[in-house]
Short mmCIF file of C-alpha atoms in Angstrom, two decimals:
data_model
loop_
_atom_site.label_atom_id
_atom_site.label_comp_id
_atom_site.label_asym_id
_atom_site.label_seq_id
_atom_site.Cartn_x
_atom_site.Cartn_y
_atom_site.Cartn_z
CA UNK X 141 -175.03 -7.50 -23.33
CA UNK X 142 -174.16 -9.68 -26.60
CA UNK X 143 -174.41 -8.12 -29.73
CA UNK X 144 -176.46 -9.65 -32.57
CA UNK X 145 -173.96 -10.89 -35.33
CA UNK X 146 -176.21 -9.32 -38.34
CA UNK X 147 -178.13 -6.01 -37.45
CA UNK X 148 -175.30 -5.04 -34.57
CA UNK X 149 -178.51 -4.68 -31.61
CA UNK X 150 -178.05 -5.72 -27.88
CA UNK X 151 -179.20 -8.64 -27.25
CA UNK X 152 -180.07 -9.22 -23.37
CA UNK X 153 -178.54 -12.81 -21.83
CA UNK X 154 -181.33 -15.49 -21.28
CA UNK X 155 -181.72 -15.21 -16.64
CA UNK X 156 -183.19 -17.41 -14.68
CA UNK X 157 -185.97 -15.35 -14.29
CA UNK X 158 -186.81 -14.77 -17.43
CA UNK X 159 -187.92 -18.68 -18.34
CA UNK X 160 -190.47 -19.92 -17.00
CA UNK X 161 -190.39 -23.35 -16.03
CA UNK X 162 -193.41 -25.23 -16.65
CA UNK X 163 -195.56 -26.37 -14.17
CA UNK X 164 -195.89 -29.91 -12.45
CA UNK X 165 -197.31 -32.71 -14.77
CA UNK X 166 -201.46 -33.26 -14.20
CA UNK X 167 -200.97 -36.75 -14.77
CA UNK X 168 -198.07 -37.37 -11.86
CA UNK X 169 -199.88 -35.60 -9.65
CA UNK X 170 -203.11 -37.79 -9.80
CA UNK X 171 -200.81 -40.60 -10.13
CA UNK X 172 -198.95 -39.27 -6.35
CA UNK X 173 -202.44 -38.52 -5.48
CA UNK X 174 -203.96 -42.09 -6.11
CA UNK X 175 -200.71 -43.52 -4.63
CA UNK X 176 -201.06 -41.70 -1.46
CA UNK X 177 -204.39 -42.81 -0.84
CA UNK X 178 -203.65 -46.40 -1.41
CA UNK X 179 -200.55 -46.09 1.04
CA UNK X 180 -202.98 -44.42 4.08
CA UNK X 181 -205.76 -47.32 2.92
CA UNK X 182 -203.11 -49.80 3.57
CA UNK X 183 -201.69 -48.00 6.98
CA UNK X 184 -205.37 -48.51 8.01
CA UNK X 185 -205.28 -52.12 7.44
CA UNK X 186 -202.21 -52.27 9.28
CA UNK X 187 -203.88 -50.66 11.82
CA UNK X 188 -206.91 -52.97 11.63
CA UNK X 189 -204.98 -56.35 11.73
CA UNK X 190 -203.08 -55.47 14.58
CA UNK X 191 -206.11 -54.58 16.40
CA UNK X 192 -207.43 -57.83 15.58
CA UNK X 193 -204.14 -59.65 16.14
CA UNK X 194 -204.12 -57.72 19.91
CA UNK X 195 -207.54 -58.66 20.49
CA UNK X 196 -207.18 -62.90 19.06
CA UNK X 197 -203.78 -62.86 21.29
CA UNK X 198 -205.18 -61.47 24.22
CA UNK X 199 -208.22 -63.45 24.62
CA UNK X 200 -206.55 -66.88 23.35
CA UNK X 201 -208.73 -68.63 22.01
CA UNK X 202 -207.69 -68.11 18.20
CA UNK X 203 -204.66 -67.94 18.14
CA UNK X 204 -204.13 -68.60 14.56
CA UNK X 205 -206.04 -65.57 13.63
CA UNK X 206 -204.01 -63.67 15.54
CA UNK X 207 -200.59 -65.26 13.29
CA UNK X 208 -202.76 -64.67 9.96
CA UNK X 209 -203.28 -61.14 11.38
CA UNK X 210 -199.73 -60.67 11.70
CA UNK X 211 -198.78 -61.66 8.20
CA UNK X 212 -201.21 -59.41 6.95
CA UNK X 213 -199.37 -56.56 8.70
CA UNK X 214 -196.24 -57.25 7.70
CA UNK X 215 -197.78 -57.97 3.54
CA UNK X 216 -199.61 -54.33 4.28
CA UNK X 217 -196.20 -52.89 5.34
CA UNK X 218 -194.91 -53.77 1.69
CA UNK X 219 -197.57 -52.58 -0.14
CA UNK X 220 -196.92 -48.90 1.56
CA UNK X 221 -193.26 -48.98 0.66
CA UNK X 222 -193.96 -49.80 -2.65
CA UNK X 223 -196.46 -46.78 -2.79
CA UNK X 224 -193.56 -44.55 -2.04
CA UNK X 225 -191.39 -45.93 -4.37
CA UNK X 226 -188.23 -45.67 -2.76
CA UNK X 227 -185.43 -46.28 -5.22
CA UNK X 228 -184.11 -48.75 -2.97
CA UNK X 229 -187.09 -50.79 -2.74
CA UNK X 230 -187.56 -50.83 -6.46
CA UNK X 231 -184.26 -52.06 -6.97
CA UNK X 232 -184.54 -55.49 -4.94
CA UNK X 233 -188.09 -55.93 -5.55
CA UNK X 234 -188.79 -55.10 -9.29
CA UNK X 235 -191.93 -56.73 -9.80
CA UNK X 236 -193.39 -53.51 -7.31
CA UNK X 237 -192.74 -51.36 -10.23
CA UNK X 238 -195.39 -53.12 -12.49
CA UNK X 239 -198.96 -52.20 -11.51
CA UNK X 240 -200.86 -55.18 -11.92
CA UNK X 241 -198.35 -56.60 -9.67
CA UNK X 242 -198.69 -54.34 -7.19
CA UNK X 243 -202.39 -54.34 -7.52
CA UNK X 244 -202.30 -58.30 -7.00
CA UNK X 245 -200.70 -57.28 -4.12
CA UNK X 246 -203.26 -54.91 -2.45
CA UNK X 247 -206.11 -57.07 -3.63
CA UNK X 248 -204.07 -60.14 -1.59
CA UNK X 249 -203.95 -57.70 1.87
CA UNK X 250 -207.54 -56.79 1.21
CA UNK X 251 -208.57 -60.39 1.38
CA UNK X 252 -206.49 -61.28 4.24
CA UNK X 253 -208.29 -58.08 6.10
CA UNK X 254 -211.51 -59.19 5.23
CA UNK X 255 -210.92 -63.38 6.44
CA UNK X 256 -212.14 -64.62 9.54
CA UNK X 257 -214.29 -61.97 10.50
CA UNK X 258 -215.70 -62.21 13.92
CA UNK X 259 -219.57 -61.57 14.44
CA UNK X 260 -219.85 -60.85 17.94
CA UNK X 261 -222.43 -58.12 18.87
CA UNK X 262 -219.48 -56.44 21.11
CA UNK X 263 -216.74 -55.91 18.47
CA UNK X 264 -219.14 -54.15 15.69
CA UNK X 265 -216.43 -51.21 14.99
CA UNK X 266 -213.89 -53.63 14.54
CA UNK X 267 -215.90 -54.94 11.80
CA UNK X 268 -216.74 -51.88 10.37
CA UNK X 269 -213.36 -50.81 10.02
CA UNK X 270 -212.04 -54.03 8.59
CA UNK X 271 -214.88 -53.88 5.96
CA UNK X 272 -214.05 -50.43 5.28
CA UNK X 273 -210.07 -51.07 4.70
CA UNK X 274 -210.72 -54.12 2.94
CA UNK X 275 -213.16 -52.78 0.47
CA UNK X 276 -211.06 -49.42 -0.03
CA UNK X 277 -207.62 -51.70 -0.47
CA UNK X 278 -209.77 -53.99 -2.99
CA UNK X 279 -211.04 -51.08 -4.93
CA UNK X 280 -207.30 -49.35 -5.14
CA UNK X 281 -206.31 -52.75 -6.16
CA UNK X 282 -208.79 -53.80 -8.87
CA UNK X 283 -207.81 -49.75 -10.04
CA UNK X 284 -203.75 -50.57 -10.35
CA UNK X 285 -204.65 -54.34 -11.97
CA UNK X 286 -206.78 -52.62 -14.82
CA UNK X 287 -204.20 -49.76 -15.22
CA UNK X 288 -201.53 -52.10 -15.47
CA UNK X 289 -203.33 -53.98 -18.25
CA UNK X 290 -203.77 -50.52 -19.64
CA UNK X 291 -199.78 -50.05 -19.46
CA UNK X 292 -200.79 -46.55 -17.64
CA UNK X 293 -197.67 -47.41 -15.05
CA UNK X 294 -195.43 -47.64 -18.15
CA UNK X 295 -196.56 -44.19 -18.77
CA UNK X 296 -196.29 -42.91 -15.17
CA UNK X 297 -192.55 -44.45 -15.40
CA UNK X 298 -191.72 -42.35 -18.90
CA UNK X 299 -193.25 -39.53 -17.90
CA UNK X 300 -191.72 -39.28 -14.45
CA UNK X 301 -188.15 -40.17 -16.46
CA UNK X 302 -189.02 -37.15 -18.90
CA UNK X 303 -189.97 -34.73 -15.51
CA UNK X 304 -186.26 -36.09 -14.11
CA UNK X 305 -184.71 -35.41 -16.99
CA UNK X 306 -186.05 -31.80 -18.12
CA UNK X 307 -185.18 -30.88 -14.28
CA UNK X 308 -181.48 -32.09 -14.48
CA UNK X 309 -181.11 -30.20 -17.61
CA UNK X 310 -182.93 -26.85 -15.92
CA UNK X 311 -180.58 -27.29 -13.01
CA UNK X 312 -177.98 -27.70 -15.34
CA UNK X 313 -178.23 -24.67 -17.65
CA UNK X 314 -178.94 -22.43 -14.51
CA UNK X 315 -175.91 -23.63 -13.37
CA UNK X 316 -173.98 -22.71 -16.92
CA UNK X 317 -175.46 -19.48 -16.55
CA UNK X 318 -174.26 -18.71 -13.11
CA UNK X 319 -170.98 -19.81 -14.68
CA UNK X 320 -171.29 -17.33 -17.59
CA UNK X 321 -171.52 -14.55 -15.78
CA UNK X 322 -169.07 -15.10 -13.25
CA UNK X 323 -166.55 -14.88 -16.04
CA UNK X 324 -168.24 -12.28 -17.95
CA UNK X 325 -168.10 -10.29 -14.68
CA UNK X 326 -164.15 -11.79 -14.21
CA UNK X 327 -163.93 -10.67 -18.51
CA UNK X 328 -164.92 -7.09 -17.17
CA UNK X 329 -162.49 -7.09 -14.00
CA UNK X 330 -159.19 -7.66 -16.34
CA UNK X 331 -160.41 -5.37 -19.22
CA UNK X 332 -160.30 -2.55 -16.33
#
């Protein structure tokens, strides 16, 4: 134990387990939350264009709704890496980083999931699905483009840069402390 320079009391060493580290930021975690969903709305317009692309190929006869189908997959794939915001990603495509951007984006694959539907009688849950990924991509969408206007993704990105930041320096006085008192406990060997 330390001793107090003025009254001469004990004074125990700060532990680990004695601070508390505060909890997850409400704010990130409906921002991961909203993210997530947008990434499995846009895996289920992947999904839904390359049933449609299966089904134009296979039967033929419109072919070039089976290429648009395929560009819409591979649009769809982007818009789920950019959801998970992998550094690397970020770093060759900056404009993903921006929300209105990446709400353009989703609103773009939500079109392209909603064109050229087909109105046979037979291939009613087809529809149905492509309305229902299209309309849940738009709606993410039109969310990120107003959001973006509202600069809330500059305030996801400096709050997620404060969260970094407090952790490296939690990990990092942790670490001192280990440090500490492995030479406090070496301090104790030699005085013996």
């Amino acid at each position: 134990m330390a001793r107090n320079g003025g009254g001469g009391e004990a004074v125990p060493p700060l532990s680990s387990s004695s601070r508390s580290r505060p909890g997850p930021d409400p704010f990130l975690v409906v921002c991961r939350c909203f993210s997530f969903i947008t990434a499995l709305t846009a895996i289920l317009c992947i999904a839904v264009n390359v049933l449609s692309a299966i089904r134009s190929f296979k039967k033929g006869y419109d072919i070039f709704d089976g290429i648009f189908r395929c560009y819409a997959v591979v649009i769809a794939f982007f818009v789920v890496v950019a959801e998970t915001e992998w550094g690397f990603i970020t770093k060759f495509w900056k404009v993903l980083e921006y929300w209105a951007a990446r709400g353009m984006l989703q609103i773009f694959v939500a079109v392209m999931t909603r064109a050229f539907p087909d109105y046979s009688a037979r291939q009613k849950n087809l529809i149905l699905l492509q309305n229902i990924a299209s309309y849940m991509l738009l709606a993410c969408g039109v969310v990120y483009v107003v959001s973006g206007i509202l600069c809330i993704g500059y305030l996801k990105r400096t709050r997620q840069h404060k969260e970094i930041t407090r952790e490296q320096a939690l990990k990092d006085l942790e670490q001192l402390e280990r440090r500490r008192e492995e030479l406090e406990q070496l301090l104790v060997v030699e005085r013996v």
